[in-house]
Amino acid sequence: MIAYVRGRVDSTGPDSAVVEVGGVGLALLCAPATAAALVPGEEARLATSLVVREDSLTLYGFADADEKLIFELVQTASGVGPKVALAMLAALSPDEIRRAVAVGDARALTRVSGIGPKGAQKIILELKGKLGEPVGGTRGGGVPVPAQRVQPWRDQVAAGLQSLGWGPRDAEAAVDAVAADLDGEQVPPIPELLKAALRKLSRP
């Protein structure tokens, strides 16, 4: 079992990356936001999950351990394999997946490529109680309390900064500064947000 990899990012694609570890280039499949946060030439640390098939070994990379946990847990639902699990993380944050399952929001899950209304209902039924509570907790009656930070980009950018070696506090402070600059404006793509956060961190 390969729990994580750490090394220099050799190259990235829309949903993949190659990380050099000990002179070996490891190819990882990632959610697009995770891949976008990686910078070729810089060091990164990715949580990983190795999927073994009769004819292949596929390594999946994640921004943090929570993404990895959700990736593995959703596959306990029948009909959900690694491809669909990764598509879920491409369309929804881990907490959005938890929230959708907790409240039975099939419509949210149908945003995922490859999941229709019937499939979404089946996933909700089989995963109920398995994913844990969203970060915001729950109100009486089992309705989730909205998380304090509902913008998925914040977690993605913070994870990207930490993969580049910044500490959690510095990463959160940079993300807060970028969010303050946006002030309700349309959120740009993740790579632009990451560059803006890095500029914040580079200031004396």
CSV table of C-alpha atoms in Angstrom, one decimal:
chain,number,residue,atom,x,y,z
A,1,MET,CA,0.0,0.0,0.0
A,2,ILE,CA,1.4,3.4,-1.0
A,3,ALA,CA,0.0,5.9,1.5
A,4,TYR,CA,1.5,9.0,-0.1
A,5,VAL,CA,4.2,10.2,-2.4
A,6,ARG,CA,6.5,13.2,-2.0
A,7,GLY,CA,8.8,14.5,-4.7
A,8,ARG,CA,9.4,16.9,-7.5
A,9,VAL,CA,6.5,17.4,-9.9
A,10,ASP,CA,7.7,16.5,-13.3
A,11,SER,CA,4.6,17.3,-15.3
A,12,THR,CA,0.8,17.8,-15.0
A,13,GLY,CA,-2.2,17.2,-17.2
A,14,PRO,CA,-5.9,18.1,-16.9
A,15,ASP,CA,-6.5,15.1,-14.5
A,16,SER,CA,-3.0,13.6,-13.9
A,17,ALA,CA,0.5,14.3,-12.7
A,18,VAL,CA,3.9,12.7,-12.8
A,19,VAL,CA,5.9,13.0,-9.6
A,20,GLU,CA,9.5,12.0,-9.4
A,21,VAL,CA,10.3,9.9,-6.4
A,22,GLY,CA,13.8,8.5,-5.9
A,23,GLY,CA,14.6,8.9,-9.6
A,24,VAL,CA,11.3,7.1,-10.7
A,25,GLY,CA,8.5,9.0,-12.3
A,26,LEU,CA,5.2,8.0,-10.7
A,27,ALA,CA,2.1,8.6,-12.8
A,28,LEU,CA,-1.0,9.6,-10.7
A,29,LEU,CA,-4.6,10.2,-11.7
A,30,CYS,CA,-6.0,13.2,-9.8
A,31,ALA,CA,-9.1,15.4,-9.6
A,32,PRO,CA,-8.7,18.4,-12.0
A,33,ALA,CA,-8.4,20.9,-9.1
A,34,THR,CA,-5.7,18.8,-7.5
A,35,ALA,CA,-3.7,18.5,-10.7
A,36,ALA,CA,-4.1,22.3,-11.3
A,37,ALA,CA,-2.6,23.1,-7.9
A,38,LEU,CA,0.6,21.3,-8.7
A,39,VAL,CA,3.5,23.2,-10.1
A,40,PRO,CA,6.1,21.5,-12.3
A,41,GLY,CA,9.5,21.7,-10.9
A,42,GLU,CA,8.2,22.2,-7.3
A,43,GLU,CA,8.1,19.6,-4.6
A,44,ALA,CA,4.7,18.2,-3.7
A,45,ARG,CA,3.2,15.7,-1.3
A,46,LEU,CA,0.0,13.8,-2.3
A,47,ALA,CA,-2.0,11.2,-0.4
A,48,THR,CA,-2.4,8.2,-2.6
A,49,SER,CA,-4.6,5.2,-3.2
A,50,LEU,CA,-3.3,2.2,-5.2
A,51,VAL,CA,-6.0,0.4,-7.2
A,52,VAL,CA,-4.9,-3.1,-8.2
A,53,ARG,CA,-6.5,-4.9,-11.2
A,54,GLU,CA,-5.6,-8.1,-12.9
A,55,ASP,CA,-4.1,-6.2,-15.8
A,56,SER,CA,-3.1,-2.9,-14.2
A,57,LEU,CA,-1.8,-1.0,-11.2
A,58,THR,CA,-3.2,2.6,-11.0
A,59,LEU,CA,-2.1,5.2,-8.5
A,60,TYR,CA,-4.6,7.9,-7.6
A,61,GLY,CA,-3.3,11.2,-6.0
A,62,PHE,CA,-5.2,13.5,-3.6
A,63,ALA,CA,-4.7,17.0,-2.2
A,64,ASP,CA,-5.2,15.6,1.3
A,65,ALA,CA,-6.2,12.6,3.4
A,66,ASP,CA,-9.9,13.6,3.4
A,67,GLU,CA,-10.1,13.4,-0.4
A,68,LYS,CA,-8.5,10.0,-0.3
A,69,LEU,CA,-10.9,8.8,2.5
A,70,ILE,CA,-14.0,9.8,0.5
A,71,PHE,CA,-12.5,8.3,-2.7
A,72,GLU,CA,-12.2,5.0,-1.0
A,73,LEU,CA,-15.4,5.1,1.0
A,74,VAL,CA,-17.7,5.9,-2.0
A,75,GLN,CA,-16.4,2.8,-3.8
A,76,THR,CA,-18.1,0.7,-1.1
A,77,ALA,CA,-21.3,1.5,-2.9
A,78,SER,CA,-22.2,-1.0,-5.7
A,79,GLY,CA,-21.5,0.3,-9.2
A,80,VAL,CA,-19.0,3.0,-8.0
A,81,GLY,CA,-15.5,2.2,-9.2
A,82,PRO,CA,-12.3,4.4,-9.1
A,83,LYS,CA,-13.3,6.3,-12.3
A,84,VAL,CA,-16.7,7.3,-10.9
A,85,ALA,CA,-15.2,8.0,-7.4
A,86,LEU,CA,-12.7,10.4,-9.0
A,87,ALA,CA,-15.4,12.0,-11.1
A,88,MET,CA,-17.3,12.7,-7.8
A,89,LEU,CA,-14.3,14.5,-6.4
A,90,ALA,CA,-13.9,16.4,-9.6
A,91,ALA,CA,-17.5,17.7,-9.4
A,92,LEU,CA,-17.9,18.0,-5.6
A,93,SER,CA,-15.8,18.6,-2.5
A,94,PRO,CA,-15.6,15.9,0.1
A,95,ASP,CA,-18.0,17.8,2.3
A,96,GLU,CA,-20.4,18.4,-0.5
A,97,ILE,CA,-20.5,14.6,-1.1
A,98,ARG,CA,-21.1,14.1,2.6
A,99,ARG,CA,-23.8,16.7,2.7
A,100,ALA,CA,-25.6,15.3,-0.4
A,101,VAL,CA,-25.6,11.8,1.1
A,102,ALA,CA,-26.7,13.0,4.5
A,103,VAL,CA,-29.7,14.9,3.2
A,104,GLY,CA,-30.5,12.6,0.3
A,105,ASP,CA,-29.7,15.3,-2.3
A,106,ALA,CA,-29.7,13.1,-5.4
A,107,ARG,CA,-29.7,16.1,-7.7
A,108,ALA,CA,-26.2,17.1,-6.4
A,109,LEU,CA,-24.8,13.7,-7.2
A,110,THR,CA,-26.2,13.8,-10.7
A,111,ARG,CA,-23.8,16.6,-11.4
A,112,VAL,CA,-21.2,13.9,-11.5
A,113,SER,CA,-20.5,12.4,-15.0
A,114,GLY,CA,-21.7,8.8,-15.1
A,115,ILE,CA,-24.3,9.1,-12.3
A,116,GLY,CA,-28.0,9.3,-13.2
A,117,PRO,CA,-31.0,9.9,-10.9
A,118,LYS,CA,-31.4,6.1,-10.1
A,119,GLY,CA,-27.7,5.7,-9.5
A,120,ALA,CA,-27.6,8.7,-7.2
A,121,GLN,CA,-30.5,7.3,-5.1
A,122,LYS,CA,-28.7,4.0,-4.8
A,123,ILE,CA,-25.5,5.6,-3.8
A,124,ILE,CA,-27.2,7.7,-1.1
A,125,LEU,CA,-29.0,4.5,0.2
A,126,GLU,CA,-25.8,2.5,0.4
A,127,LEU,CA,-23.5,5.2,1.8
A,128,LYS,CA,-25.9,6.6,4.4
A,129,GLY,CA,-24.0,6.8,7.7
A,130,LYS,CA,-20.7,5.8,6.2
A,131,LEU,CA,-19.1,9.1,5.3
A,132,GLY,CA,-19.4,10.9,8.6
A,133,GLU,CA,-20.8,14.4,9.2
A,134,PRO,CA,-19.9,17.5,7.1
A,135,VAL,CA,-17.5,19.9,8.7
A,136,GLY,CA,-20.4,22.2,9.8
A,137,GLY,CA,-22.1,19.4,11.8
A,138,THR,CA,-25.9,18.9,11.9
A,139,ARG,CA,-29.0,20.6,13.2
A,140,GLY,CA,-31.8,18.8,14.9
A,141,GLY,CA,-33.6,16.5,12.5
A,142,GLY,CA,-30.4,15.6,10.7
A,143,VAL,CA,-30.2,18.7,8.5
A,144,PRO,CA,-26.6,19.8,8.1
A,145,VAL,CA,-25.5,23.2,9.4
A,146,PRO,CA,-23.7,24.9,6.5
A,147,ALA,CA,-19.9,24.8,6.8
A,148,GLN,CA,-18.3,28.1,7.7
A,149,ARG,CA,-16.5,28.0,4.3
A,150,VAL,CA,-18.8,26.8,1.6
A,151,GLN,CA,-16.4,27.7,-1.3
A,152,PRO,CA,-14.6,24.5,-2.4
A,153,TRP,CA,-11.9,26.6,-4.0
A,154,ARG,CA,-10.6,27.6,-0.6
A,155,ASP,CA,-9.8,24.1,0.4
A,156,GLN,CA,-8.3,23.3,-3.0
A,157,VAL,CA,-6.0,26.4,-2.9
A,158,ALA,CA,-5.0,25.8,0.7
A,159,ALA,CA,-4.1,22.2,-0.1
A,160,GLY,CA,-2.1,23.3,-3.1
A,161,LEU,CA,-0.1,25.8,-0.9
A,162,GLN,CA,0.6,23.1,1.7
A,163,SER,CA,1.8,20.7,-1.0
A,164,LEU,CA,4.3,23.4,-1.9
A,165,GLY,CA,5.6,23.4,1.7
A,166,TRP,CA,3.6,26.2,3.3
A,167,GLY,CA,2.2,25.5,6.8
A,168,PRO,CA,-1.6,25.2,7.4
A,169,ARG,CA,-1.8,28.6,9.2
A,170,ASP,CA,0.1,30.5,6.4
A,171,ALA,CA,-2.0,28.7,3.8
A,172,GLU,CA,-5.2,29.7,5.5
A,173,ALA,CA,-4.1,33.3,5.9
A,174,ALA,CA,-3.2,33.5,2.2
A,175,VAL,CA,-6.6,32.1,1.2
A,176,ASP,CA,-8.4,34.5,3.5
A,177,ALA,CA,-6.5,37.4,1.9
A,178,VAL,CA,-7.4,36.2,-1.6
A,179,ALA,CA,-11.1,35.8,-0.6
A,180,ALA,CA,-11.1,39.3,0.8
A,181,ASP,CA,-9.8,40.7,-2.5
A,182,LEU,CA,-12.5,38.8,-4.4
A,183,ASP,CA,-15.2,40.4,-2.2
A,184,GLY,CA,-18.1,38.6,-3.9
A,185,GLU,CA,-16.8,38.8,-7.4
A,186,GLN,CA,-16.7,35.8,-9.7
A,187,VAL,CA,-14.2,33.2,-8.6
A,188,PRO,CA,-11.4,32.7,-11.2
A,189,PRO,CA,-9.9,29.3,-12.1
A,190,ILE,CA,-7.9,27.5,-9.4
A,191,PRO,CA,-4.5,28.1,-11.0
A,192,GLU,CA,-5.1,31.9,-10.9
A,193,LEU,CA,-6.2,31.7,-7.3
A,194,LEU,CA,-3.1,29.7,-6.4
A,195,LYS,CA,-0.9,32.3,-8.0
A,196,ALA,CA,-2.7,35.1,-6.2
A,197,ALA,CA,-2.2,33.2,-2.8
A,198,LEU,CA,1.5,32.7,-3.6
A,199,ARG,CA,1.9,36.4,-4.2
A,200,LYS,CA,0.3,37.1,-0.8
A,201,LEU,CA,2.8,34.7,0.8
A,202,SER,CA,5.8,36.2,-1.0
A,203,ARG,CA,5.1,39.7,0.4
A,204,PRO,CA,7.3,40.7,3.4
